[in-house]
Coordinates of N, CA and C in Angstrom, one line a residue:
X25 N 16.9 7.2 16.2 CA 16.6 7.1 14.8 C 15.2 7.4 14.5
X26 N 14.8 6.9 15.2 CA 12.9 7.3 15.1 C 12.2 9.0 14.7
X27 N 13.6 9.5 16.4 CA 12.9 11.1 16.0 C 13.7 11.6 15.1
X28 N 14.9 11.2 14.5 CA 15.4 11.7 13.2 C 14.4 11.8 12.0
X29 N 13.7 10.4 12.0 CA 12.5 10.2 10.8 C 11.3 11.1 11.4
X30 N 10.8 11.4 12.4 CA 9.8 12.1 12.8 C 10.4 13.6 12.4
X31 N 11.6 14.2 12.9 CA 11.9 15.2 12.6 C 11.9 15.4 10.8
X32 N 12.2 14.5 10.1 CA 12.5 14.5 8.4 C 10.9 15.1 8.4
X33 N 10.5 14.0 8.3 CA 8.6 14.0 8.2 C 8.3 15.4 8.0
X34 N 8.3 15.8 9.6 CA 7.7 17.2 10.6 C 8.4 18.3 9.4
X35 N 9.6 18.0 9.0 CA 10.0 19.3 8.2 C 9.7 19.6 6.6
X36 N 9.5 17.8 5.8 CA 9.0 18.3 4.7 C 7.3 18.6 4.8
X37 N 6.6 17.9 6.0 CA 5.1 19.0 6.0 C 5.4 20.1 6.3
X38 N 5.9 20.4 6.8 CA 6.2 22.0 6.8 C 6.5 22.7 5.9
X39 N 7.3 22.3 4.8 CA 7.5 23.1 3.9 C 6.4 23.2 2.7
X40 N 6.2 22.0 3.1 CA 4.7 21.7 1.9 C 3.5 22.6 2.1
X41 N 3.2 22.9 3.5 CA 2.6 23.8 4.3 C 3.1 25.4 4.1
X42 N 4.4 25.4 4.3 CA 4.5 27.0 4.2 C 4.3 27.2 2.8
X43 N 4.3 27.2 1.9 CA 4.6 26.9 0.2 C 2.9 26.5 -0.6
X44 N 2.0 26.3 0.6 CA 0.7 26.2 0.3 C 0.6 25.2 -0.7
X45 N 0.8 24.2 -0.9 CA 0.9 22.9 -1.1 C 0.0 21.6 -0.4
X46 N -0.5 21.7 0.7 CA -0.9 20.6 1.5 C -2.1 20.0 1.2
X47 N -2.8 21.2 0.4 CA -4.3 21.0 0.5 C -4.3 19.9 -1.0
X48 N -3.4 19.9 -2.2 CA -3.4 19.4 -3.3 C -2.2 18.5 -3.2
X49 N -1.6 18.1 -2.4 CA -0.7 16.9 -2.5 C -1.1 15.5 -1.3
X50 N -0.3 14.3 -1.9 CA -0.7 13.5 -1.1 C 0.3 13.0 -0.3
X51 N 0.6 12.4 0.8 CA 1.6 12.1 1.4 C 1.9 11.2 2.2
X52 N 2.4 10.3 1.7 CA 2.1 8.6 1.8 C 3.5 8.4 2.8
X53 N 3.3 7.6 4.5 CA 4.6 7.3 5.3 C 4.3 6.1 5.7
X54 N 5.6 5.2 5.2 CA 6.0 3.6 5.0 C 6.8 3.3 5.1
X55 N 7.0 1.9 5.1 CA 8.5 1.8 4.9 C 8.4 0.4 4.0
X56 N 9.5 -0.3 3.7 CA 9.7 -1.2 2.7 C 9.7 -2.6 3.6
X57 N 9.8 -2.4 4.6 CA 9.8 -4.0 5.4 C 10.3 -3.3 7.4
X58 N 9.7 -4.5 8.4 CA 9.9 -4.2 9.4 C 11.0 -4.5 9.6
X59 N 11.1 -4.8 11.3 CA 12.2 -5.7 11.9 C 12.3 -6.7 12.7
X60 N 12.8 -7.1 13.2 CA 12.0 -8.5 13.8 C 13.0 -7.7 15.2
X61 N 14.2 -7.7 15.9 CA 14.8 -6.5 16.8 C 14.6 -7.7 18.4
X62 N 14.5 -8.8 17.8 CA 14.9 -9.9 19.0 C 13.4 -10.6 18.9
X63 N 12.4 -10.2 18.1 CA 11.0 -11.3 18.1 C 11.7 -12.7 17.5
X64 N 11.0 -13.8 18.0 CA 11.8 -14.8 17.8 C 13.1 -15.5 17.6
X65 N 13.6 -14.5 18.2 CA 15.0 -14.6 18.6 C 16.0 -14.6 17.2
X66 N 15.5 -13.5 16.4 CA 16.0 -12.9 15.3 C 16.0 -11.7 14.9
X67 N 17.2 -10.7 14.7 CA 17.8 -9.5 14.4 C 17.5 -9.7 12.9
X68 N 17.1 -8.5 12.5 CA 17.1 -7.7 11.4 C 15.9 -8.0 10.7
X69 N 15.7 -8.3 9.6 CA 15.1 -9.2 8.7 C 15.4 -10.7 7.8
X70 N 14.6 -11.0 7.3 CA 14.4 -12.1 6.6 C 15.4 -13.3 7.3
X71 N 15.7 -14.3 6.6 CA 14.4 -15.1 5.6 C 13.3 -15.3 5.9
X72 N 13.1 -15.6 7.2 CA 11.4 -16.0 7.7 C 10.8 -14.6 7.5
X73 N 9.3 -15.5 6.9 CA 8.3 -14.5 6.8 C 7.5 -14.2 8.3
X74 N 7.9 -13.5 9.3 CA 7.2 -13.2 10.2 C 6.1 -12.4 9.8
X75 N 5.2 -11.5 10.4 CA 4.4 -10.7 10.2 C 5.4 -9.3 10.8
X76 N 6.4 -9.4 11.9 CA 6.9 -8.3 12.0 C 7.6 -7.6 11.2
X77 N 8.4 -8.5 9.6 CA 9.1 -7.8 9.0 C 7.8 -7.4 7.7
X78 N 6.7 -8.3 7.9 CA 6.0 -8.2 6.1 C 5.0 -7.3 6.7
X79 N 4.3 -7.3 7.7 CA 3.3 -6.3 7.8 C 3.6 -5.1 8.3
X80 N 3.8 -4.0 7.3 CA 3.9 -2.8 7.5 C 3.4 -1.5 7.0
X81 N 2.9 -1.2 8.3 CA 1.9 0.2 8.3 C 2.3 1.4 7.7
X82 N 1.0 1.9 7.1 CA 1.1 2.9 6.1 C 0.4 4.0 6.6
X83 N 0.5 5.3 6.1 CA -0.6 6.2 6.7 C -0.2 7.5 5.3
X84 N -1.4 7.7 5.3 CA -1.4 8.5 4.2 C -2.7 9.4 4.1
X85 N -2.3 11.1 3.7 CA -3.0 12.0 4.1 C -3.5 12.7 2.9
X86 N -4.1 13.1 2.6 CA -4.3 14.3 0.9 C -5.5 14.3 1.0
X87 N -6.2 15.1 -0.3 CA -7.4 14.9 -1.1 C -7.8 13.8 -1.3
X88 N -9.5 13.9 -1.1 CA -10.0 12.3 -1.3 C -9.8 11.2 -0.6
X89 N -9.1 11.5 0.7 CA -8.7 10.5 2.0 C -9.6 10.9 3.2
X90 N -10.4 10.5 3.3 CA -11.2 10.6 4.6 C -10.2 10.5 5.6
X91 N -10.4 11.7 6.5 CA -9.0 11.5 7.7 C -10.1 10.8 8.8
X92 N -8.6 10.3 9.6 CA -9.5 9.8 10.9 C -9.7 8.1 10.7
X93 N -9.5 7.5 9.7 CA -9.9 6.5 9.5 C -8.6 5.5 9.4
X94 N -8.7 3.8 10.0 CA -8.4 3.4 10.4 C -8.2 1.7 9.6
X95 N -8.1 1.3 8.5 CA -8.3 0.2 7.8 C -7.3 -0.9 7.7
X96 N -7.7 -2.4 8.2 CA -6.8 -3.3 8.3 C -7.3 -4.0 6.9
X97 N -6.2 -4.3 6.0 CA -6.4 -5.3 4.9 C -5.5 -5.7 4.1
X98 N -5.0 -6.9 3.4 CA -4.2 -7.6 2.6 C -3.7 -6.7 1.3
X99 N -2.9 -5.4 1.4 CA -2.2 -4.7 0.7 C -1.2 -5.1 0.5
X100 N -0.4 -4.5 -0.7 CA 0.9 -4.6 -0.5 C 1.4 -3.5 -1.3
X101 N 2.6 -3.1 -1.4 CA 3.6 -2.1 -2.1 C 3.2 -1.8 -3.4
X102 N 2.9 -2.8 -3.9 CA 2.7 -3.0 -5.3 C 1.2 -1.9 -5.4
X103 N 0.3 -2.1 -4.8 CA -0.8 -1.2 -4.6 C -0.3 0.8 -4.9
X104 N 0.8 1.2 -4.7 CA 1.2 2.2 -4.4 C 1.4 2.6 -5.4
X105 N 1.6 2.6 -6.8 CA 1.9 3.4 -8.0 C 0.5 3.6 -8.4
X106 N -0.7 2.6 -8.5 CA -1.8 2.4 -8.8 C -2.5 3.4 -8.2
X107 N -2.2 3.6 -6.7 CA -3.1 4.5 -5.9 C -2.9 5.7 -6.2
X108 N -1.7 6.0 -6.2 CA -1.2 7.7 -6.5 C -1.6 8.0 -7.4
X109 N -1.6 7.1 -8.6 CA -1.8 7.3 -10.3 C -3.6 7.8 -10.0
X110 N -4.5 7.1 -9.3 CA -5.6 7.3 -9.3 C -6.0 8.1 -8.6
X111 N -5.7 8.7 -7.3 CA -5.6 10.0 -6.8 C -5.5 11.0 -7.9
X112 N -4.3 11.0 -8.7 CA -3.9 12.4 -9.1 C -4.9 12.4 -10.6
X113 N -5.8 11.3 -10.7 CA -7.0 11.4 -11.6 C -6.4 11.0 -13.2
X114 N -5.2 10.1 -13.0 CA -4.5 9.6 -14.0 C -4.7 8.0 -14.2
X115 N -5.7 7.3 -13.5 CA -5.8 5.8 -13.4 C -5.6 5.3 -14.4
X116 N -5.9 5.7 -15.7 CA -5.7 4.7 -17.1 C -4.3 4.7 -17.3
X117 N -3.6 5.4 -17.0 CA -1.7 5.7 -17.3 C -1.0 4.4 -16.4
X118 N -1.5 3.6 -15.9 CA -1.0 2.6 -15.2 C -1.1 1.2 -15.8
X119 N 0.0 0.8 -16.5 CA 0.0 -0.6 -17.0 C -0.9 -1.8 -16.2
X120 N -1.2 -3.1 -16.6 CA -1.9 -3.5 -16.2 C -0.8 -4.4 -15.2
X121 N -1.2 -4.8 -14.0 CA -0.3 -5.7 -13.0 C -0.7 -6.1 -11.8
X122 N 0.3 -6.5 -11.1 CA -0.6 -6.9 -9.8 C -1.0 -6.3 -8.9
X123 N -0.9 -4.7 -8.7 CA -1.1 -4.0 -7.9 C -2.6 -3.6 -8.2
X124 N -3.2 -3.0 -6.9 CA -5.3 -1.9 -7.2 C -5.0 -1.1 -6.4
X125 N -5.7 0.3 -6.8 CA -5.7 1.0 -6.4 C -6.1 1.0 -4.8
X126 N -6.2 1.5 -4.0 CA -6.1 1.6 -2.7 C -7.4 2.7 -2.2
X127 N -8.2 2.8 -3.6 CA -9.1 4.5 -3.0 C -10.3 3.8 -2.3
X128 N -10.3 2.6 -2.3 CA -11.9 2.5 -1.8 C -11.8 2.1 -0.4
X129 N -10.1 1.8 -0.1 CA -9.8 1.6 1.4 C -9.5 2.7 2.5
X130 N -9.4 4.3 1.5 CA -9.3 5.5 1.9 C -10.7 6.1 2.4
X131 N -11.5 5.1 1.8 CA -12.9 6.0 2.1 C -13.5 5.1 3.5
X132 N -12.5 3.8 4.1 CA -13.2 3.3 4.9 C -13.9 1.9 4.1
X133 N -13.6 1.4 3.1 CA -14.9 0.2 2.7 C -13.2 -1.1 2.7
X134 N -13.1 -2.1 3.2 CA -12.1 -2.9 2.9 C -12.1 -4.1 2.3
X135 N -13.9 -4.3 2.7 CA -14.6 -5.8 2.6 C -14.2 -6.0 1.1
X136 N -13.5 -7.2 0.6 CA -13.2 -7.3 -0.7 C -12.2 -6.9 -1.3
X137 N -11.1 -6.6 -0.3 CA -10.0 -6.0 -1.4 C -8.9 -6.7 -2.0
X138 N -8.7 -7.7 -1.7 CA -7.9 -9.0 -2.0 C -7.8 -10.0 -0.6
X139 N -7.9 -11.0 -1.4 CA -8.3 -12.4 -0.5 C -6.6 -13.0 -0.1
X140 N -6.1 -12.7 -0.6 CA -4.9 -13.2 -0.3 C -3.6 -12.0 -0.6
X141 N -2.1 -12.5 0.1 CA -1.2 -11.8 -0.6 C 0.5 -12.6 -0.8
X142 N 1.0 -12.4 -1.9 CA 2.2 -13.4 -2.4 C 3.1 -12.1 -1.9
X143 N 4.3 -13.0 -1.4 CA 5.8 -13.1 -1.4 C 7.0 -13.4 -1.7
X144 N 8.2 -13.0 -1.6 CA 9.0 -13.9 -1.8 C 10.5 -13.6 -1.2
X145 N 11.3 -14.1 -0.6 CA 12.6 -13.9 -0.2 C 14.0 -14.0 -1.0
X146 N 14.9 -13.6 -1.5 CA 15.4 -13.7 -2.0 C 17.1 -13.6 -1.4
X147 N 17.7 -14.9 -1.0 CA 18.8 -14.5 -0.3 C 19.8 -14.4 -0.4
X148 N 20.9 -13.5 0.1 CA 22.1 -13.0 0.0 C 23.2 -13.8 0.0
X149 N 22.3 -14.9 0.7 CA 24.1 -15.7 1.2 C 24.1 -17.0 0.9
X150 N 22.6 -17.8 1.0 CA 22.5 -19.2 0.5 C 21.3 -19.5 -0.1
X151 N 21.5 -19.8 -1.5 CA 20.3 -19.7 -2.3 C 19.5 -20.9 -1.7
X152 N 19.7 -22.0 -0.9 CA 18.1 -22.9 -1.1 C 17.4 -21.9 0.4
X153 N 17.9 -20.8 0.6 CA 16.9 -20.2 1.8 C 15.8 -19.6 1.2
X154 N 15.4 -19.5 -0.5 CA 14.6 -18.6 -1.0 C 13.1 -19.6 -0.9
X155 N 12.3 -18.3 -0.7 CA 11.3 -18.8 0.3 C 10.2 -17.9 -0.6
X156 N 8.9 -18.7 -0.9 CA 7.2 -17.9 -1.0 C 6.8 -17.9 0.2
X157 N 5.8 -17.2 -0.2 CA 4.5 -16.7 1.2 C 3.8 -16.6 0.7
X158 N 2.5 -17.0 0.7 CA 1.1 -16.6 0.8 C 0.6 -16.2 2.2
X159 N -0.5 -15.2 2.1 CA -1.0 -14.9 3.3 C -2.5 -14.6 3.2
X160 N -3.3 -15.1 4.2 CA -4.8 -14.7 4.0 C -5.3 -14.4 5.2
X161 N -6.5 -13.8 5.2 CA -6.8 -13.1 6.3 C -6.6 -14.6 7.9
X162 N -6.9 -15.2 7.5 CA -6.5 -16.5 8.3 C -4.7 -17.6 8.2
X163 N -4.6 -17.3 7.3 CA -3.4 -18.5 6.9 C -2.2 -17.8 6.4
X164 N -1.2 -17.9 6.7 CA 0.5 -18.3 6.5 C 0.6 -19.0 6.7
X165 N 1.2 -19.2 4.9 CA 2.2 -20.1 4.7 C 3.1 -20.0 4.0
X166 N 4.8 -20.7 4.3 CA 5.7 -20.5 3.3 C 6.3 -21.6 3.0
X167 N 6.9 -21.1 1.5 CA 7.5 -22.9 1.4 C 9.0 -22.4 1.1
X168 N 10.1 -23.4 1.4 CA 11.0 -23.6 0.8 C 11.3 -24.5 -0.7
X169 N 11.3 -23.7 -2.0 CA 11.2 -24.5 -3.5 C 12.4 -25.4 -3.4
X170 N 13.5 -25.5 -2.4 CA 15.2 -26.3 -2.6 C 14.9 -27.3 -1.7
X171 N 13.7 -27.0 -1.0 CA 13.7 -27.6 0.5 C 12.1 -28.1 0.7
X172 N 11.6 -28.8 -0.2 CA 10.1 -29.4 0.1 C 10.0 -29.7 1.5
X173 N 10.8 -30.0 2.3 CA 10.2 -30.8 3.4 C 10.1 -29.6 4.5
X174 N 10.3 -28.5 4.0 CA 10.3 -27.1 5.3 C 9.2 -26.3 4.9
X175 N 8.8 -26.2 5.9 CA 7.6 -25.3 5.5 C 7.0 -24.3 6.8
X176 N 6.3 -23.5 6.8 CA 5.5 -22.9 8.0 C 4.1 -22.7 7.5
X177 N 3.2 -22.9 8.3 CA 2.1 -22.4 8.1 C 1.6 -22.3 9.5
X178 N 0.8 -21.1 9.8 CA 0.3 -20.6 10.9 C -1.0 -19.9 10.9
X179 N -2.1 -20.6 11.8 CA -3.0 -20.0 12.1 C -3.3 -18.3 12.8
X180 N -3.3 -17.2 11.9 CA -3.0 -15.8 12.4 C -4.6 -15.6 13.3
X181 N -5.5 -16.2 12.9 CA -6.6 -16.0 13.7 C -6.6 -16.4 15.5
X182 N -6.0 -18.1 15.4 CA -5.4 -18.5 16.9 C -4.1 -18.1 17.6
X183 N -3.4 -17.9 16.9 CA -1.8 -18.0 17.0 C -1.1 -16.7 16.1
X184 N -1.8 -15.3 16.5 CA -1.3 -13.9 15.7 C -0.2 -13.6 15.6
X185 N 0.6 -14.4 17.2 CA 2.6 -14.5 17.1 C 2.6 -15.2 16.6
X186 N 2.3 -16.2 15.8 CA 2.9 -16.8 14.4 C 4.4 -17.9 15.8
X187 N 3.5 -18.6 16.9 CA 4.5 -19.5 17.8 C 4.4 -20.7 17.3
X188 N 2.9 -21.1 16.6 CA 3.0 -22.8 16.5 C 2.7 -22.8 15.3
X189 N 3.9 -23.5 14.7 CA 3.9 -23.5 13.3 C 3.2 -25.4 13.0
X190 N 1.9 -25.3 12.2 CA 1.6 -26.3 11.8 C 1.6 -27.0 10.3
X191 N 3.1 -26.6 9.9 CA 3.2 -27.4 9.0 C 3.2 -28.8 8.9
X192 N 3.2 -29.5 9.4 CA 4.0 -30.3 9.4 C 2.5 -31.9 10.1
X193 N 1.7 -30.7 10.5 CA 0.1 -31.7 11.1 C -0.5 -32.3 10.0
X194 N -0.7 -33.6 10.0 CA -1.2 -34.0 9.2 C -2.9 -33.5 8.9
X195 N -3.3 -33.2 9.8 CA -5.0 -32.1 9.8 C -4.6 -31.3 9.5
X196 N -3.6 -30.8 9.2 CA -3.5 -29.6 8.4 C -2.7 -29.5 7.0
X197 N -3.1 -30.9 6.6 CA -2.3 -31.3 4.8 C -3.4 -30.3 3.8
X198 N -4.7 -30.8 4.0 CA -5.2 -30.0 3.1 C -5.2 -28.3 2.9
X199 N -5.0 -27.6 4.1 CA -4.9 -26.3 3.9 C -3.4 -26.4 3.2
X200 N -2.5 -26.6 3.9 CA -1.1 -26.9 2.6 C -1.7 -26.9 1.7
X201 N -1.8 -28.0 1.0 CA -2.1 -28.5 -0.2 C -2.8 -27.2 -1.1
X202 N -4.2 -27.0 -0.7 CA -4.9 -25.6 -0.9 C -4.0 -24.2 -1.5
X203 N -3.2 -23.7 0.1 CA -2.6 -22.9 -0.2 C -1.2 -22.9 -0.9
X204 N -0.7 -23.8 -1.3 CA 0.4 -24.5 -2.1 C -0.2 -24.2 -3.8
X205 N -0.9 -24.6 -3.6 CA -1.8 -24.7 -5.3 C -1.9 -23.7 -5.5
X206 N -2.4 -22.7 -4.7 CA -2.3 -21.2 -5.7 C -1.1 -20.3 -5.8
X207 N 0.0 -20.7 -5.1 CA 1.4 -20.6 -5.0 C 2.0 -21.4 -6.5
X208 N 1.5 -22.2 -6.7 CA 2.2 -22.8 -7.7 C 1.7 -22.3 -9.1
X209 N 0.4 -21.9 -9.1 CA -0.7 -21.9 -10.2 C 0.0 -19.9 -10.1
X210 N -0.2 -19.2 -9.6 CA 0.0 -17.9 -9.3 C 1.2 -17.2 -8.8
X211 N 2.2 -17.9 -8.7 CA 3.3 -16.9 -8.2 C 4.8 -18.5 -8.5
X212 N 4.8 -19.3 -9.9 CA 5.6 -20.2 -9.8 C 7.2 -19.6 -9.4
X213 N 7.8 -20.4 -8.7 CA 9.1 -19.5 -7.9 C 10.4 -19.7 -9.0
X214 N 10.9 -18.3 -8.5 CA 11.6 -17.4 -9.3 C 13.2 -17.4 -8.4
X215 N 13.5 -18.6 -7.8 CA 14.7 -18.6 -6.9 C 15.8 -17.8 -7.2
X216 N 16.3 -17.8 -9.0 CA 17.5 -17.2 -9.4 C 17.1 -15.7 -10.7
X217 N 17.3 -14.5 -9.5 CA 17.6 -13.7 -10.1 C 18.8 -12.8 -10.7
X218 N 19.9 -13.7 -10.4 CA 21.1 -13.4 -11.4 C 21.7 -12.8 -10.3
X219 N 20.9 -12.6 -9.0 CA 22.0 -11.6 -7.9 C 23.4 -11.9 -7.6
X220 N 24.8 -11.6 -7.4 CA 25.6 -12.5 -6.5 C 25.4 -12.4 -5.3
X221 N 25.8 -14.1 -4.7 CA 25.6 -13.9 -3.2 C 27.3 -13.9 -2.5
X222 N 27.2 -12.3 -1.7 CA 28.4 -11.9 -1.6 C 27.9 -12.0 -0.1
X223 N 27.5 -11.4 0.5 CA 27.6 -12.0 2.4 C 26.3 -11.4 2.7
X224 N 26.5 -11.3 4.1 CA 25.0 -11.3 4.7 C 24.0 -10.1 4.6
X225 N 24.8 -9.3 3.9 CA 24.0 -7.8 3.9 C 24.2 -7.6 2.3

C-alpha cells in the first residue's frame, strides 16, 4: 500500500514536472489521521487519542518554502486552507477561524505558533465514547463528557509512549483542573452531531 502511494505521489510530480508546473505550484503530502497497527494493543484508529493516530506528518514543497527544513510544532489540519490561501498571495480571502497560516513554520521560525491543540472523537458505535483532547508541548489530556470519571493525561516530555497515564494522581489534579478549563472555556463538547451510529466503521 505504501508503494502504491509513493508510486501516485512519483506520478503526479511528474506530470506537474513534465507540463512545467513545479516551479509555481505547491504540494502538500498528509494524511487525515495515523494508525495505531498493534501500538497498545489497538488496530486502526480511535477512540483513544494516542499520538500515533493524532500526530501526523506533513511535508510540503513549492515557492516560498525553504527546502531542507525540518519543523516540530502544535499544527493542525485546520492550518491548511489558511496556508495555501497565503501562499498563493490570497490571505485576506480566508474567513476568520481556527486555523494560521503555516508560512512562518516554512521559513524555519516555530517558537510561538500555538501553545496548545483541541480535539475531538466522535463515535460510530457508542455515543458516551466521545472524547476531547487538548495537547501541549508537554501535556495530554482527554476527557470523557458521558464519563467524568475517565480520563488520560500524560506526560509527553517523560513518557512520549503515552504508557502511564496520570489521571487519576492526585499531584496531578491541578494540571487536570488547568487543562480541563480551557477545554471547557474553548472547545465546550459537541457529543451529538446528528451522525447515525450504525457499526464500527
Amino acid at each position: 500500500m505504501i508503494e502504491m502511494i509513493d508510486d501516485g505521489v512519483g506520478r503526479m510530480l511528474g506530470a506537474l514536472s513534465d507540463n512545467g508546473f513545479m516551479e509555481d505550484t505547491v504540494v502538500v503530502f498528509t494524511s487525515d489521521h495515523g494508525e495505531y497497527l498493534g501500538d497498545h494493543g489497538i488496530l486502526h484508529k480511535g477512540p483513544a487519542s494516542y499520538r500515533q493516530v493524532t500526530e501526523v506528518s506533513m511535508l510540503m514543497k513549492g515557492p516560498d518554502i525553504a527546502p531542507g527544513i525540518g519543523v516540530g510544532a502544535l499544527t493542525g489540519h485546520v492550518d491548511l486552507a489558511p496556508t495555501v490561501l497565503d501562499l498563493a498571495g490570497l490571505r485576506d480571502a480566508m474567513p476568520a477561524g481556527d486555523g494560521k497560516s503555516l508560512r512562518p513554520l516554512l521559513n524555519g521560525t516555530p517558537a510561538g505558533f500555538r501553545e496548545f491543540n483541541l480535539g475531538e472523537y466522535h463515535p460510530t458505535v457508542r455515543k458516551d465514547l466521545y472524547n476531547q483532547t487538548i495537547q501541549t508541548g508537554k501535556w495530554r489530556l482527554t476527557r470523557y463528557p458521558e464519563h467524568p470519571e475517565w480520563g488520560e493525561l500524560f506526560d509527553l516530555e517523560s513518557d512520549p509512549g503515552e504508557h502511564f497515564n496520570l489521571f487519576q494522581s492526585s499531584a496531578m489534579a491541578p494540571v487536570v483542573k488547568d487543562l480541563s478549563s480551557i477545554l471547557e472555556e474553548r472547545f465546550p463538547p459537541e457529543p451529538d452531531t446528528g451522525n447515525e451510529m450504525i457499526c464500527k466503521w
